[in-house]
PDB file of C-alpha atoms in Angstrom:
ATOM      1  CA  MET K  62      48.273  65.105  25.355  1.00  0.00           C
ATOM      2  CA  TYR K  63      50.989  63.977  27.748  1.00  0.00           C
ATOM      3  CA  THR K  64      54.600  64.944  28.308  1.00  0.00           C
ATOM      4  CA  SER K  65      57.767  62.938  28.696  1.00  0.00           C
ATOM      5  CA  GLY K  66      61.393  63.851  29.097  1.00  0.00           C
ATOM      6  CA  GLY K  67      64.958  62.695  28.695  1.00  0.00           C
ATOM      7  CA  GLU K  68      68.520  63.752  29.407  1.00  0.00           C
ATOM      8  CA  THR K  69      68.398  66.794  27.167  1.00  0.00           C
ATOM      9  CA  CYS K  70      64.789  67.293  26.165  1.00  0.00           C
ATOM     10  CA  SER K  71      61.129  67.559  27.006  1.00  0.00           C
ATOM     11  CA  VAL K  72      58.546  66.026  24.681  1.00  0.00           C
ATOM     12  CA  GLU K  73      54.913  66.974  24.187  1.00  0.00           C
ATOM     13  CA  CYS K  74      53.021  63.980  22.821  1.00  0.00           C
ATOM     14  CA  TYR K  75      49.744  64.188  20.918  1.00  0.00           C
ATOM     15  CA  PRO K  76      48.707  60.593  20.163  1.00  0.00           C
ATOM     16  CA  LYS K  77      45.297  61.441  18.694  1.00  0.00           C
ATOM     17  CA  GLU K  78      46.921  63.860  16.243  1.00  0.00           C
ATOM     18  CA  ASN K  79      49.838  61.440  15.695  1.00  0.00           C
ATOM     19  CA  TYR K  80      52.714  63.804  16.426  1.00  0.00           C
ATOM     20  CA  VAL K  81      55.162  64.854  19.116  1.00  0.00           C
ATOM     21  CA  ILE K  82      57.271  67.964  19.601  1.00  0.00           C
ATOM     22  CA  LYS K  83      60.710  67.321  21.047  1.00  0.00           C
ATOM     23  CA  GLN K  84      62.294  70.416  22.604  1.00  0.00           C
ATOM     24  CA  PHE K  85      65.973  70.175  23.415  1.00  0.00           C
ATOM     25  CA  LYS K  86      67.112  72.041  26.526  1.00  0.00           C
ATOM     26  CA  PRO K  87      69.897  71.971  29.147  1.00  0.00           C
ATOM     27  CA  ARG K  88      69.723  69.606  32.073  1.00  0.00           C
ATOM     28  CA  LYS K  89      68.590  70.924  35.448  1.00  0.00           C
ATOM     29  CA  PRO K  90      71.403  72.526  37.533  1.00  0.00           C
ATOM     30  CA  LYS K  91      71.185  69.768  40.164  1.00  0.00           C
ATOM     31  CA  TYR K  92      72.620  67.330  37.595  1.00  0.00           C
ATOM     32  CA  GLY K  93      75.824  69.345  37.177  1.00  0.00           C
ATOM     33  CA  TRP K  94      76.636  69.547  33.470  1.00  0.00           C
ATOM     34  CA  GLU K  95      74.085  71.330  31.290  1.00  0.00           C
ATOM     35  CA  VAL K  96      74.925  68.740  28.644  1.00  0.00           C
ATOM     36  CA  GLU K  97      76.959  65.726  29.687  1.00  0.00           C
ATOM     37  CA  PRO K  98      80.199  65.054  27.759  1.00  0.00           C
ATOM     38  CA  LEU K  99      78.798  62.163  25.733  1.00  0.00           C
ATOM     39  CA  ARG K 100      76.286  64.475  24.101  1.00  0.00           C
ATOM     40  CA  GLN K 101      78.730  67.400  23.976  1.00  0.00           C
ATOM     41  CA  THR K 102      76.369  70.259  22.988  1.00  0.00           C
ATOM     42  CA  LEU K 103      72.644  70.727  22.461  1.00  0.00           C
ATOM     43  CA  ASP K 104      73.319  71.838  18.890  1.00  0.00           C
ATOM     44  CA  LEU K 105      74.994  68.502  18.135  1.00  0.00           C
ATOM     45  CA  CYS K 106      72.139  66.607  19.812  1.00  0.00           C
ATOM     46  CA  VAL K 107      69.628  68.345  17.562  1.00  0.00           C
ATOM     47  CA  GLN K 108      71.752  67.901  14.436  1.00  0.00           C
ATOM     48  CA  ARG K 109      72.400  64.205  15.029  1.00  0.00           C
ATOM     49  CA  GLU K 110      68.709  63.524  15.596  1.00  0.00           C
ATOM     50  CA  ILE K 111      67.674  65.417  12.455  1.00  0.00           C
ATOM     51  CA  ILE K 112      70.307  63.730  10.281  1.00  0.00           C
ATOM     52  CA  CYS K 113      69.374  60.245  11.506  1.00  0.00           C
ATOM     53  CA  LEU K 114      65.641  60.761  11.094  1.00  0.00           C
ATOM     54  CA  GLU K 115      66.084  62.220   7.615  1.00  0.00           C
ATOM     55  CA  ARG K 116      68.095  59.156   6.600  1.00  0.00           C
ATOM     56  CA  LEU K 117      65.418  56.879   8.076  1.00  0.00           C
ATOM     57  CA  GLN K 118      62.462  58.810   6.676  1.00  0.00           C
ATOM     58  CA  ASN K 119      61.312  55.978   4.408  1.00  0.00           C
ATOM     59  CA  GLU K 120      62.006  53.131   6.795  1.00  0.00           C
ATOM     60  CA  LYS K 121      59.467  51.372   8.995  1.00  0.00           C
ATOM     61  CA  GLY K 122      59.836  51.531  12.754  1.00  0.00           C
ATOM     62  CA  PHE K 123      61.190  55.052  13.194  1.00  0.00           C
ATOM     63  CA  PRO K 124      59.553  58.469  13.726  1.00  0.00           C
ATOM     64  CA  LYS K 125      59.084  60.610  10.606  1.00  0.00           C
ATOM     65  CA  ILE K 126      60.124  64.259  10.683  1.00  0.00           C
ATOM     66  CA  LEU K 127      57.226  66.637  10.093  1.00  0.00           C
ATOM     67  CA  ASP K 128      59.000  69.933  10.813  1.00  0.00           C
ATOM     68  CA  TYR K 129      61.928  71.302  12.802  1.00  0.00           C
ATOM     69  CA  ASN K 130      63.698  74.504  13.806  1.00  0.00           C
ATOM     70  CA  GLU K 131      67.382  73.886  14.386  1.00  0.00           C
ATOM     71  CA  LYS K 132      67.972  77.360  15.852  1.00  0.00           C
ATOM     72  CA  GLU K 133      65.129  76.980  18.372  1.00  0.00           C
ATOM     73  CA  LYS K 134      66.158  73.356  18.942  1.00  0.00           C
ATOM     74  CA  TRP K 135      62.855  71.557  18.384  1.00  0.00           C
ATOM     75  CA  ILE K 136      61.713  68.748  16.126  1.00  0.00           C
ATOM     76  CA  LYS K 137      58.134  67.814  15.277  1.00  0.00           C
ATOM     77  CA  MET K 138      57.786  64.161  14.333  1.00  0.00           C
ATOM     78  CA  THR K 139      55.233  61.379  14.187  1.00  0.00           C
ATOM     79  CA  TRP K 140      54.188  59.718  17.437  1.00  0.00           C
ATOM     80  CA  ALA K 141      55.958  56.360  17.716  1.00  0.00           C
ATOM     81  CA  GLY K 142      53.804  54.880  20.464  1.00  0.00           C
ATOM     82  CA  LEU K 143      54.021  54.228  24.195  1.00  0.00           C
ATOM     83  CA  PRO K 144      57.075  53.138  26.209  1.00  0.00           C
ATOM     84  CA  PHE K 145      57.803  49.429  25.839  1.00  0.00           C
ATOM     85  CA  VAL K 146      58.757  49.187  29.500  1.00  0.00           C
ATOM     86  CA  HIS K 147      55.188  50.081  30.507  1.00  0.00           C
ATOM     87  CA  PHE K 148      52.982  48.887  27.639  1.00  0.00           C
ATOM     88  CA  ALA K 149      54.565  45.886  25.906  1.00  0.00           C
ATOM     89  CA  LEU K 150      52.060  43.121  25.213  1.00  0.00           C
ATOM     90  CA  PRO K 151      52.596  39.522  26.371  1.00  0.00           C
ATOM     91  CA  ASP K 152      53.757  37.853  23.149  1.00  0.00           C
ATOM     92  CA  ARG K 153      57.315  39.161  23.136  1.00  0.00           C
ATOM     93  CA  GLU K 154      58.314  37.098  20.097  1.00  0.00           C
ATOM     94  CA  LYS K 155      56.223  39.400  17.916  1.00  0.00           C
ATOM     95  CA  TYR K 156      58.554  42.243  18.908  1.00  0.00           C
ATOM     96  CA  VAL K 157      61.688  40.084  18.600  1.00  0.00           C
ATOM     97  CA  GLU K 158      60.721  39.315  14.993  1.00  0.00           C
ATOM     98  CA  GLN K 159      60.973  43.028  14.161  1.00  0.00           C
ATOM     99  CA  ALA K 160      64.420  43.613  15.668  1.00  0.00           C
ATOM    100  CA  ASP K 161      66.550  42.501  12.715  1.00  0.00           C
ATOM    101  CA  ALA K 162      64.675  44.709  10.233  1.00  0.00           C
ATOM    102  CA  LEU K 163      65.153  47.755  12.474  1.00  0.00           C
ATOM    103  CA  ILE K 164      68.888  47.207  12.769  1.00  0.00           C
ATOM    104  CA  ASP K 165      69.138  46.402   9.042  1.00  0.00           C
ATOM    105  CA  SER K 166      67.671  49.865   8.372  1.00  0.00           C
ATOM    106  CA  LEU K 167      70.229  51.490  10.669  1.00  0.00           C
ATOM    107  CA  GLU K 168      73.052  49.625   8.916  1.00  0.00           C
ATOM    108  CA  LYS K 169      71.675  50.561   5.497  1.00  0.00           C
ATOM    109  CA  HIS K 170      71.801  54.250   6.381  1.00  0.00           C
ATOM    110  CA  ASN K 171      75.141  54.148   8.221  1.00  0.00           C
ATOM    111  CA  ILE K 172      73.778  54.955  11.661  1.00  0.00           C
ATOM    112  CA  GLN K 173      75.335  53.575  14.806  1.00  0.00           C
ATOM    113  CA  VAL K 174      73.066  53.612  17.848  1.00  0.00           C
ATOM    114  CA  ALA K 175      74.343  53.707  21.418  1.00  0.00           C
ATOM    115  CA  TYR K 176      72.741  50.494  22.633  1.00  0.00           C
ATOM    116  CA  ASP K 177      74.923  50.215  25.744  1.00  0.00           C
ATOM    117  CA  PHE K 178      76.060  52.680  28.400  1.00  0.00           C
ATOM    118  CA  HIS K 179      79.524  54.189  28.009  1.00  0.00           C
ATOM    119  CA  ILE K 180      81.789  52.371  30.442  1.00  0.00           C
ATOM    120  CA  GLN K 181      82.524  55.543  32.435  1.00  0.00           C
ATOM    121  CA  TRP K 182      78.828  55.963  33.245  1.00  0.00           C
ATOM    122  CA  SER K 183      77.675  52.362  33.292  1.00  0.00           C
ATOM    123  CA  LYS K 184      76.330  50.795  36.444  1.00  0.00           C
ATOM    124  CA  VAL K 185      78.486  47.751  37.114  1.00  0.00           C
ATOM    125  CA  ILE K 186      76.732  44.673  38.457  1.00  0.00           C
ATOM    126  CA  ASP K 187      78.235  41.456  39.714  1.00  0.00           C
ATOM    127  CA  VAL K 188      77.219  38.176  38.130  1.00  0.00           C
ATOM    128  CA  LYS K 189      78.755  35.100  39.762  1.00  0.00           C
ATOM    129  CA  GLY K 190      81.815  37.049  40.819  1.00  0.00           C
ATOM    130  CA  LYS K 191      82.284  38.758  37.461  1.00  0.00           C
ATOM    131  CA  SER K 192      81.638  42.463  36.995  1.00  0.00           C
ATOM    132  CA  VAL K 193      79.653  43.268  33.874  1.00  0.00           C
ATOM    133  CA  ARG K 194      78.049  46.370  32.439  1.00  0.00           C
ATOM    134  CA  LYS K 195      74.338  46.843  32.949  1.00  0.00           C
ATOM    135  CA  THR K 196      72.291  46.883  29.726  1.00  0.00           C
ATOM    136  CA  GLY K 197      71.912  50.466  28.656  1.00  0.00           C
ATOM    137  CA  TYR K 198      69.714  52.369  26.269  1.00  0.00           C
ATOM    138  CA  CYS K 199      67.595  49.681  24.602  1.00  0.00           C
ATOM    139  CA  LYS K 200      64.779  49.895  27.130  1.00  0.00           C
ATOM    140  CA  SER K 201      64.320  53.659  26.818  1.00  0.00           C
ATOM    141  CA  MET K 202      64.503  53.741  23.009  1.00  0.00           C
ATOM    142  CA  MET K 203      61.717  51.199  22.404  1.00  0.00           C
ATOM    143  CA  MET K 204      58.148  52.380  21.768  1.00  0.00           C
ATOM    144  CA  VAL K 205      55.108  50.265  20.922  1.00  0.00           C
ATOM    145  CA  LYS K 206      51.723  50.626  19.273  1.00  0.00           C
ATOM    146  CA  GLU K 207      50.248  47.309  20.325  1.00  0.00           C
ATOM    147  CA  TYR K 208      52.592  44.869  18.515  1.00  0.00           C
ATOM    148  CA  GLU K 209      54.326  47.463  16.316  1.00  0.00           C
ATOM    149  CA  LEU K 210      57.830  48.203  17.613  1.00  0.00           C
ATOM    150  CA  SER K 211      59.708  51.457  16.943  1.00  0.00           C
ATOM    151  CA  LEU K 212      63.045  52.911  18.007  1.00  0.00           C
ATOM    152  CA  ILE K 213      63.397  56.568  19.006  1.00  0.00           C
ATOM    153  CA  ASP K 214      65.994  59.038  20.341  1.00  0.00           C
ATOM    154  CA  PHE K 215      68.958  59.620  18.053  1.00  0.00           C
ATOM    155  CA  GLU K 216      70.698  62.555  19.724  1.00  0.00           C
ATOM    156  CA  ARG K 217      73.252  60.027  21.045  1.00  0.00           C
ATOM    157  CA  ALA K 218      73.557  58.141  17.747  1.00  0.00           C
ATOM    158  CA  TRP K 219      76.409  58.477  15.244  1.00  0.00           C
ATOM    159  CA  PRO K 220      75.286  59.172  11.660  1.00  0.00           C
ATOM    160  CA  LEU K 221      78.494  58.017  10.007  1.00  0.00           C
ATOM    161  CA  GLY K 222      79.927  60.365   7.398  1.00  0.00           C
ATOM    162  CA  CYS K 223      78.063  63.463   8.560  1.00  0.00           C
ATOM    163  CA  GLU K 224      79.944  66.757   8.422  1.00  0.00           C
ATOM    164  CA  GLN K 225      79.683  67.158  12.206  1.00  0.00           C
ATOM    165  CA  GLU K 226      82.027  64.195  12.737  1.00  0.00           C
ATOM    166  CA  ALA K 227      84.962  66.591  12.612  1.00  0.00           C
ATOM    167  CA  ILE K 228      83.906  68.155  15.917  1.00  0.00           C
ATOM    168  CA  PHE K 229      82.686  65.066  17.791  1.00  0.00           C
ATOM    169  CA  ASN K 230      84.761  64.820  20.956  1.00  0.00           C
ATOM    170  CA  ASP K 231      86.845  61.829  21.988  1.00  0.00           C
ATOM    171  CA  THR K 232      84.401  60.838  24.733  1.00  0.00           C
ATOM    172  CA  PHE K 233      81.620  60.479  22.178  1.00  0.00           C
ATOM    173  CA  LYS K 234      83.829  58.647  19.680  1.00  0.00           C
ATOM    174  CA  ASP K 235      85.270  56.323  22.330  1.00  0.00           C
ATOM    175  CA  SER K 236      81.756  55.307  23.365  1.00  0.00           C
ATOM    176  CA  PHE K 237      81.413  53.632  19.941  1.00  0.00           C
ATOM    177  CA  ALA K 238      84.820  51.925  19.969  1.00  0.00           C
ATOM    178  CA  LEU K 239      83.263  48.513  20.656  1.00  0.00           C
ATOM    179  CA  HIS K 240      80.106  49.075  18.637  1.00  0.00           C
ATOM    180  CA  ASP K 241      78.925  45.876  17.009  1.00  0.00           C
ATOM    181  CA  ASN K 242      75.559  45.568  15.284  1.00  0.00           C
ATOM    182  CA  ASN K 243      75.505  41.838  15.943  1.00  0.00           C
ATOM    183  CA  GLU K 244      75.828  42.597  19.642  1.00  0.00           C
ATOM    184  CA  PHE K 245      73.148  45.265  19.241  1.00  0.00           C
ATOM    185  CA  ARG K 246      70.827  42.641  17.737  1.00  0.00           C
ATOM    186  CA  ARG K 247      71.508  40.295  20.638  1.00  0.00           C
ATOM    187  CA  THR K 248      71.075  43.037  23.234  1.00  0.00           C
ATOM    188  CA  LEU K 249      67.866  44.362  21.710  1.00  0.00           C
ATOM    189  CA  LYS K 250      66.292  40.915  21.480  1.00  0.00           C
ATOM    190  CA  HIS K 251      67.391  40.047  25.004  1.00  0.00           C
ATOM    191  CA  THR K 252      65.940  43.304  26.325  1.00  0.00           C
ATOM    192  CA  ILE K 253      62.638  42.639  24.558  1.00  0.00           C
ATOM    193  CA  LYS K 254      62.396  39.163  26.062  1.00  0.00           C
ATOM    194  CA  GLU K 255      63.599  39.918  29.578  1.00  0.00           C
ATOM    195  CA  THR K 256      62.232  43.372  30.401  1.00  0.00           C
ATOM    196  CA  ILE K 257      59.839  43.248  33.320  1.00  0.00           C
ATOM    197  CA  LEU K 258      57.005  45.705  32.878  1.00  0.00           C
ATOM    198  CA  GLU K 259      56.984  48.657  35.257  1.00  0.00           C
ATOM    199  CA  GLU K 260      54.011  50.656  36.399  1.00  0.00           C
ATOM    200  CA  PRO K 261      53.965  54.074  34.672  1.00  0.00           C
ATOM    201  CA  GLU K 262      54.751  57.016  36.926  1.00  0.00           C
ATOM    202  CA  GLN K 263      52.444  59.286  34.937  1.00  0.00           C
ATOM    203  CA  ASP K 264      49.214  59.206  32.964  1.00  0.00           C
ATOM    204  CA  TYR K 265      49.451  58.490  29.229  1.00  0.00           C
ATOM    205  CA  GLU K 266      46.365  60.103  27.728  1.00  0.00           C
ATOM    206  CA  ILE K 267      45.825  58.338  24.419  1.00  0.00           C
ATOM    207  CA  GLU K 268      42.044  58.401  24.098  1.00  0.00           C
TER     208      GLU K 268
END
């Protein structure tokens, strides 16, 4: 077993048993907001993730829900693998070949994924005198089991047509104003090809 964490959650991972438990919780006080405006509330984070995963339940390349408790804010789902940024294998084209099918599944089920940082929070870099946004979420959402690629983390996604849309705030909605699945395809493939592997900062016990 090993643990990992994100903006609004901690995750216990059990690779041998093929499941994880994702527990949603407020951010640490040192970060200011308990839940930053893009995510709005923990309840909405949990609901968006559940809705997206239920829609994707029969699609390849996404975790499968095993159980959840919306009131206690946890989801048990299948283990999707190890972080791409640490464990991707050398032949990147084998991952690139899977990208279109993953995004086709998202399109099929009317799910928009936040593949880039919102402009208010993006880190701006300068390329030949031109300021551009730094590539955002693709790196953190990619998991691998050898050459099998999966996408995770849907608390920041937009399951179009869900009943919660009525209470999504303008900050969240505005972050999808320029959403383009063709750009998502390009960004995902570029991230797969160009990501430089980083040494893990923790042990990943998978034996």
